[in-house]
Structure formats: C-alpha cells, structure tokens
Amino acid sequence: METIKTRNTDITDIVYKTIKGKANSNAFLQGITGITGFPSTLVVDGIVIFTHYEPLINDIRKLYGRREISAKELSPMMGSLVKEILVDIAVDKVLGHVPVAGAYFNAVSAKALTWRLGMLVAVISARGEEFTKANISNVIKLIRYITPLNELLKLKKPDYEVFKRITLSVTDNEIITFNDKVQTALKAFE
C-alpha cells in the first residue's frame, strides 16, 4: 500500500521535472529570439505566456489535485512575481534586445522566471487550494533567497533536495501554519 509521504514525494519529483522541462524549453526558445533581438523578443515574450507559463501553472496545480486557475486569479501571482524579480526582468528587457549577445540574457532570464514561477506554484499548490497575495509575495521572496540570481546566471537549476524539502514541508498545511513556516524561513535569510 502506497503511503501518503511516498505519493507526495512522487508528485514532487514529477513537478520538479515538469518545471525543468518548461524552463529548458523556454530558455531555448527565448535564446533563439535573442539572436535577432528586438522586436522578435517581444513577440516571443507574449507567446510563452500561453505556451509555457499558463500550461506550467495548471499542470502543477493538477498534479497536486488542485483546480486550474483563471487569468484573473493569476494576475496577483504574476504581479508579485514581477516585483520580486525585477532585476531578472531588467536584464532580460535591456540586454536581451541586443542582437546576438541578447541570446544568452534571454535564455538566462527565461529559465530563471520559469523556475521561480514553477516553484511558487508548486509551494502554493502543495499547501492547498486557495492562495492570497500575501502568501504569494512571501513565498516568492523565499524562492528568490534559495535561487540566487548569480546561480541562475550560470544556468544552474535549483537544488532538487531543497525544492523537495520545501514542498513536502508545506503539503496540506493549514494557512496559519503555512504562513508561520514561510515567515520563519524568511527570517533565516535576513
């Protein structure tokens, strides 16, 4: 008989691989557009919302047995994410538009954003069905600490064991317990 912990570990493995696949695919696609520079980079930025980010979010939600989320519900998540990784986006938008050299910066930024978005959705979805703007903001701060930009600039993927520990520690937590755990983790980085 399968235990709950084994089942949750299996889900975590699949989620990690799902994020990794989307991050690599997005990095490749965005890197190619960086060769030509502006305006092709803007076109692909718009396309990947539907080909990478939205499917990634809802695939992760489904793996945790959660309902899909609408674009309206996604807005606060993306807003918090953008605010917390503004430097990553600035690198993408400024350096990514330079023909040829922009390929690297587009790839790095795409991979970083995909990993951070995927990790955010995994943590929030592991916790439970609902999420709040405060949850999202605090979780993305924590993710930023555990996936520093200098590591992502080297195109390193986030450590699987850290990802697993975080998602398993918050699986099916009550919202108060979850918030306490995130706050405690954030204090460790301050």
CSV table of C-alpha atoms in Angstrom, one decimal:
chain,number,residue,atom,x,y,z
A,1,MET,CA,0.0,0.0,0.0
A,2,GLU,CA,1.3,3.4,-1.0
A,3,THR,CA,1.9,5.8,1.8
A,4,ILE,CA,1.0,9.5,1.6
A,5,LYS,CA,4.6,10.5,2.0
A,6,THR,CA,5.7,8.3,-0.9
A,7,ARG,CA,2.8,9.7,-3.0
A,8,ASN,CA,3.8,13.3,-2.2
A,9,THR,CA,7.5,12.6,-2.9
A,10,ASP,CA,6.5,11.1,-6.3
A,11,ILE,CA,4.4,14.2,-7.1
A,12,THR,CA,7.3,16.4,-6.1
A,13,ASP,CA,9.6,14.5,-8.5
A,14,ILE,CA,7.1,14.9,-11.3
A,15,VAL,CA,6.6,18.6,-10.6
A,16,TYR,CA,10.4,19.3,-10.5
A,17,LYS,CA,10.8,17.5,-13.8
A,18,THR,CA,7.9,19.4,-15.3
A,19,ILE,CA,9.4,22.8,-14.3
A,20,LYS,CA,12.8,21.7,-15.6
A,21,GLY,CA,11.3,20.8,-18.9
A,22,LYS,CA,9.5,24.0,-19.3
A,23,ALA,CA,12.5,26.1,-18.1
A,24,ASN,CA,14.8,24.4,-20.6
A,25,SER,CA,12.3,24.7,-23.5
A,26,ASN,CA,11.6,28.4,-22.7
A,27,ALA,CA,15.4,29.2,-22.4
A,28,PHE,CA,16.0,27.6,-25.8
A,29,LEU,CA,13.1,29.4,-27.4
A,30,GLN,CA,13.9,32.8,-25.8
A,31,GLY,CA,17.6,32.3,-26.6
A,32,ILE,CA,16.9,31.9,-30.3
A,33,THR,CA,15.0,35.1,-30.4
A,34,GLY,CA,17.8,36.9,-28.7
A,35,ILE,CA,19.9,36.3,-31.8
A,36,THR,CA,17.7,38.6,-33.8
A,37,GLY,CA,17.0,41.0,-30.9
A,38,PHE,CA,14.1,43.4,-30.8
A,39,PRO,CA,11.1,43.1,-31.8
A,40,SER,CA,11.2,39.3,-32.1
A,41,THR,CA,11.9,39.1,-28.4
A,42,LEU,CA,8.7,40.9,-27.5
A,43,VAL,CA,6.6,38.6,-29.8
A,44,VAL,CA,8.0,35.5,-28.1
A,45,ASP,CA,7.6,37.0,-24.6
A,46,GLY,CA,3.8,37.2,-25.4
A,47,ILE,CA,3.6,33.8,-26.9
A,48,VAL,CA,5.3,31.9,-24.0
A,49,ILE,CA,2.6,33.1,-21.6
A,50,PHE,CA,0.3,30.7,-23.4
A,51,THR,CA,2.8,28.0,-24.5
A,52,HIS,CA,4.8,27.8,-21.3
A,53,TYR,CA,3.6,29.7,-18.2
A,54,GLU,CA,-0.1,29.1,-18.3
A,55,PRO,CA,0.3,25.3,-19.0
A,56,LEU,CA,3.1,25.1,-16.4
A,57,ILE,CA,0.9,26.6,-13.7
A,58,ASN,CA,-2.1,24.5,-14.4
A,59,ASP,CA,-0.1,21.3,-14.9
A,60,ILE,CA,1.4,21.8,-11.5
A,61,ARG,CA,-2.0,22.6,-10.0
A,62,LYS,CA,-3.4,19.4,-11.5
A,63,LEU,CA,-0.6,17.2,-10.1
A,64,TYR,CA,-1.4,18.4,-6.6
A,65,GLY,CA,-5.1,17.8,-7.2
A,66,ARG,CA,-6.0,21.5,-7.3
A,67,ARG,CA,-8.3,23.2,-9.8
A,68,GLU,CA,-7.0,25.2,-12.7
A,69,ILE,CA,-6.7,28.9,-12.1
A,70,SER,CA,-8.0,31.6,-14.4
A,71,ALA,CA,-6.1,34.5,-15.9
A,72,LYS,CA,-7.9,36.8,-13.4
A,73,GLU,CA,-6.7,34.7,-10.4
A,74,LEU,CA,-3.2,34.6,-12.0
A,75,SER,CA,-2.8,38.4,-12.1
A,76,PRO,CA,-1.8,38.8,-8.4
A,77,MET,CA,0.6,35.9,-8.7
A,78,MET,CA,2.3,37.4,-11.7
A,79,GLY,CA,2.3,40.9,-10.2
A,80,SER,CA,4.1,39.7,-7.0
A,81,LEU,CA,6.5,37.6,-9.1
A,82,VAL,CA,7.4,40.5,-11.3
A,83,LYS,CA,8.0,42.9,-8.4
A,84,GLU,CA,10.3,40.4,-6.6
A,85,ILE,CA,12.4,39.5,-9.6
A,86,LEU,CA,12.6,43.0,-11.2
A,87,VAL,CA,16.4,42.7,-11.7
A,88,ASP,CA,16.0,39.5,-13.7
A,89,ILE,CA,13.4,41.1,-15.9
A,90,ALA,CA,15.6,44.2,-16.3
A,91,VAL,CA,18.4,42.0,-17.5
A,92,ASP,CA,16.1,40.4,-20.0
A,93,LYS,CA,14.5,43.6,-21.3
A,94,VAL,CA,17.6,45.6,-21.6
A,95,LEU,CA,20.3,43.2,-22.5
A,96,GLY,CA,18.0,40.7,-24.2
A,97,HIS,CA,17.1,43.0,-27.0
A,98,VAL,CA,20.7,43.4,-28.2
A,99,PRO,CA,21.1,41.2,-31.3
A,100,VAL,CA,23.4,38.1,-30.8
A,101,ALA,CA,24.5,38.9,-27.3
A,102,GLY,CA,20.9,39.0,-26.2
A,103,ALA,CA,20.6,35.3,-26.8
A,104,TYR,CA,22.4,34.4,-23.6
A,105,PHE,CA,20.5,37.0,-21.5
A,106,ASN,CA,17.1,36.0,-22.9
A,107,ALA,CA,17.9,32.3,-22.2
A,108,VAL,CA,19.0,33.0,-18.6
A,109,SER,CA,16.1,35.3,-17.8
A,110,ALA,CA,13.5,32.9,-19.3
A,111,LYS,CA,15.0,30.0,-17.4
A,112,ALA,CA,15.0,32.0,-14.1
A,113,LEU,CA,11.5,33.2,-14.5
A,114,THR,CA,10.2,29.7,-15.4
A,115,TRP,CA,11.9,28.1,-12.4
A,116,ARG,CA,10.7,30.8,-10.0
A,117,LEU,CA,7.2,30.7,-11.3
A,118,GLY,CA,7.1,26.9,-11.2
A,119,MET,CA,8.5,26.8,-7.7
A,120,LEU,CA,6.0,29.4,-6.5
A,121,VAL,CA,3.1,27.5,-7.9
A,122,ALA,CA,4.4,24.2,-6.5
A,123,VAL,CA,4.7,25.6,-3.0
A,124,ILE,CA,1.3,27.3,-3.1
A,125,SER,CA,-0.4,24.3,-4.6
A,126,ALA,CA,1.2,21.8,-2.3
A,127,ARG,CA,-0.1,23.9,0.6
A,128,GLY,CA,-3.7,23.8,-0.5
A,129,GLU,CA,-6.4,25.0,-2.9
A,130,GLU,CA,-6.5,28.7,-2.1
A,131,PHE,CA,-3.8,31.3,-2.0
A,132,THR,CA,-3.5,35.0,-1.2
A,133,LYS,CA,-1.5,37.9,-2.4
A,134,ALA,CA,0.4,37.9,0.9
A,135,ASN,CA,1.2,34.2,0.5
A,136,ILE,CA,2.5,34.7,-3.0
A,137,SER,CA,4.6,37.7,-2.1
A,138,ASN,CA,6.3,35.9,0.9
A,139,VAL,CA,6.8,32.7,-1.0
A,140,ILE,CA,8.5,34.4,-3.9
A,141,LYS,CA,10.8,36.3,-1.6
A,142,LEU,CA,11.8,32.9,-0.1
A,143,ILE,CA,12.3,31.4,-3.5
A,144,ARG,CA,14.5,34.4,-4.5
A,145,TYR,CA,16.7,33.7,-1.5
A,146,ILE,CA,17.0,30.0,-2.3
A,147,THR,CA,17.6,30.6,-6.0
A,148,PRO,CA,20.0,33.5,-6.1
A,149,LEU,CA,20.4,35.3,-9.4
A,150,ASN,CA,24.1,34.6,-9.6
A,151,GLU,CA,23.3,30.8,-9.6
A,152,LEU,CA,20.7,31.3,-12.3
A,153,LEU,CA,23.0,33.4,-14.4
A,154,LYS,CA,25.2,30.2,-14.6
A,155,LEU,CA,22.0,28.5,-15.9
A,156,LYS,CA,22.1,26.2,-12.8
A,157,LYS,CA,18.8,24.7,-11.9
A,158,PRO,CA,17.5,25.0,-8.3
A,159,ASP,CA,18.6,22.2,-6.0
A,160,TYR,CA,16.2,19.3,-6.0
A,161,GLU,CA,16.6,18.4,-2.4
A,162,VAL,CA,15.8,22.0,-1.3
A,163,PHE,CA,12.8,22.1,-3.6
A,164,LYS,CA,11.6,18.7,-2.2
A,165,ARG,CA,12.1,19.7,1.4
A,166,ILE,CA,10.1,22.9,1.0
A,167,THR,CA,7.2,21.4,-0.9
A,168,LEU,CA,6.9,18.4,1.3
A,169,SER,CA,7.1,20.6,4.5
A,170,VAL,CA,4.1,22.6,3.4
A,171,THR,CA,1.9,19.9,1.8
A,172,ASP,CA,-1.7,20.3,3.0
A,173,ASN,CA,-0.8,22.8,5.8
A,174,GLU,CA,-3.4,25.0,7.3
A,175,ILE,CA,-2.9,28.6,6.1
A,176,ILE,CA,-1.8,29.8,9.5
A,177,THR,CA,0.8,27.0,9.8
A,178,PHE,CA,2.0,27.6,6.3
A,179,ASN,CA,2.4,31.4,6.9
A,180,ASP,CA,4.3,30.7,10.1
A,181,LYS,CA,6.7,28.3,8.3
A,182,VAL,CA,7.3,30.8,5.4
A,183,GLN,CA,7.9,33.7,7.9
A,184,THR,CA,10.4,31.5,9.9
A,185,ALA,CA,12.2,30.6,6.8
A,186,LEU,CA,12.4,34.2,5.6
A,187,LYS,CA,13.9,35.3,9.0
A,188,ALA,CA,16.7,32.8,8.5
A,189,PHE,CA,17.8,34.8,5.4
A,190,GLU,CA,17.5,38.3,7.0
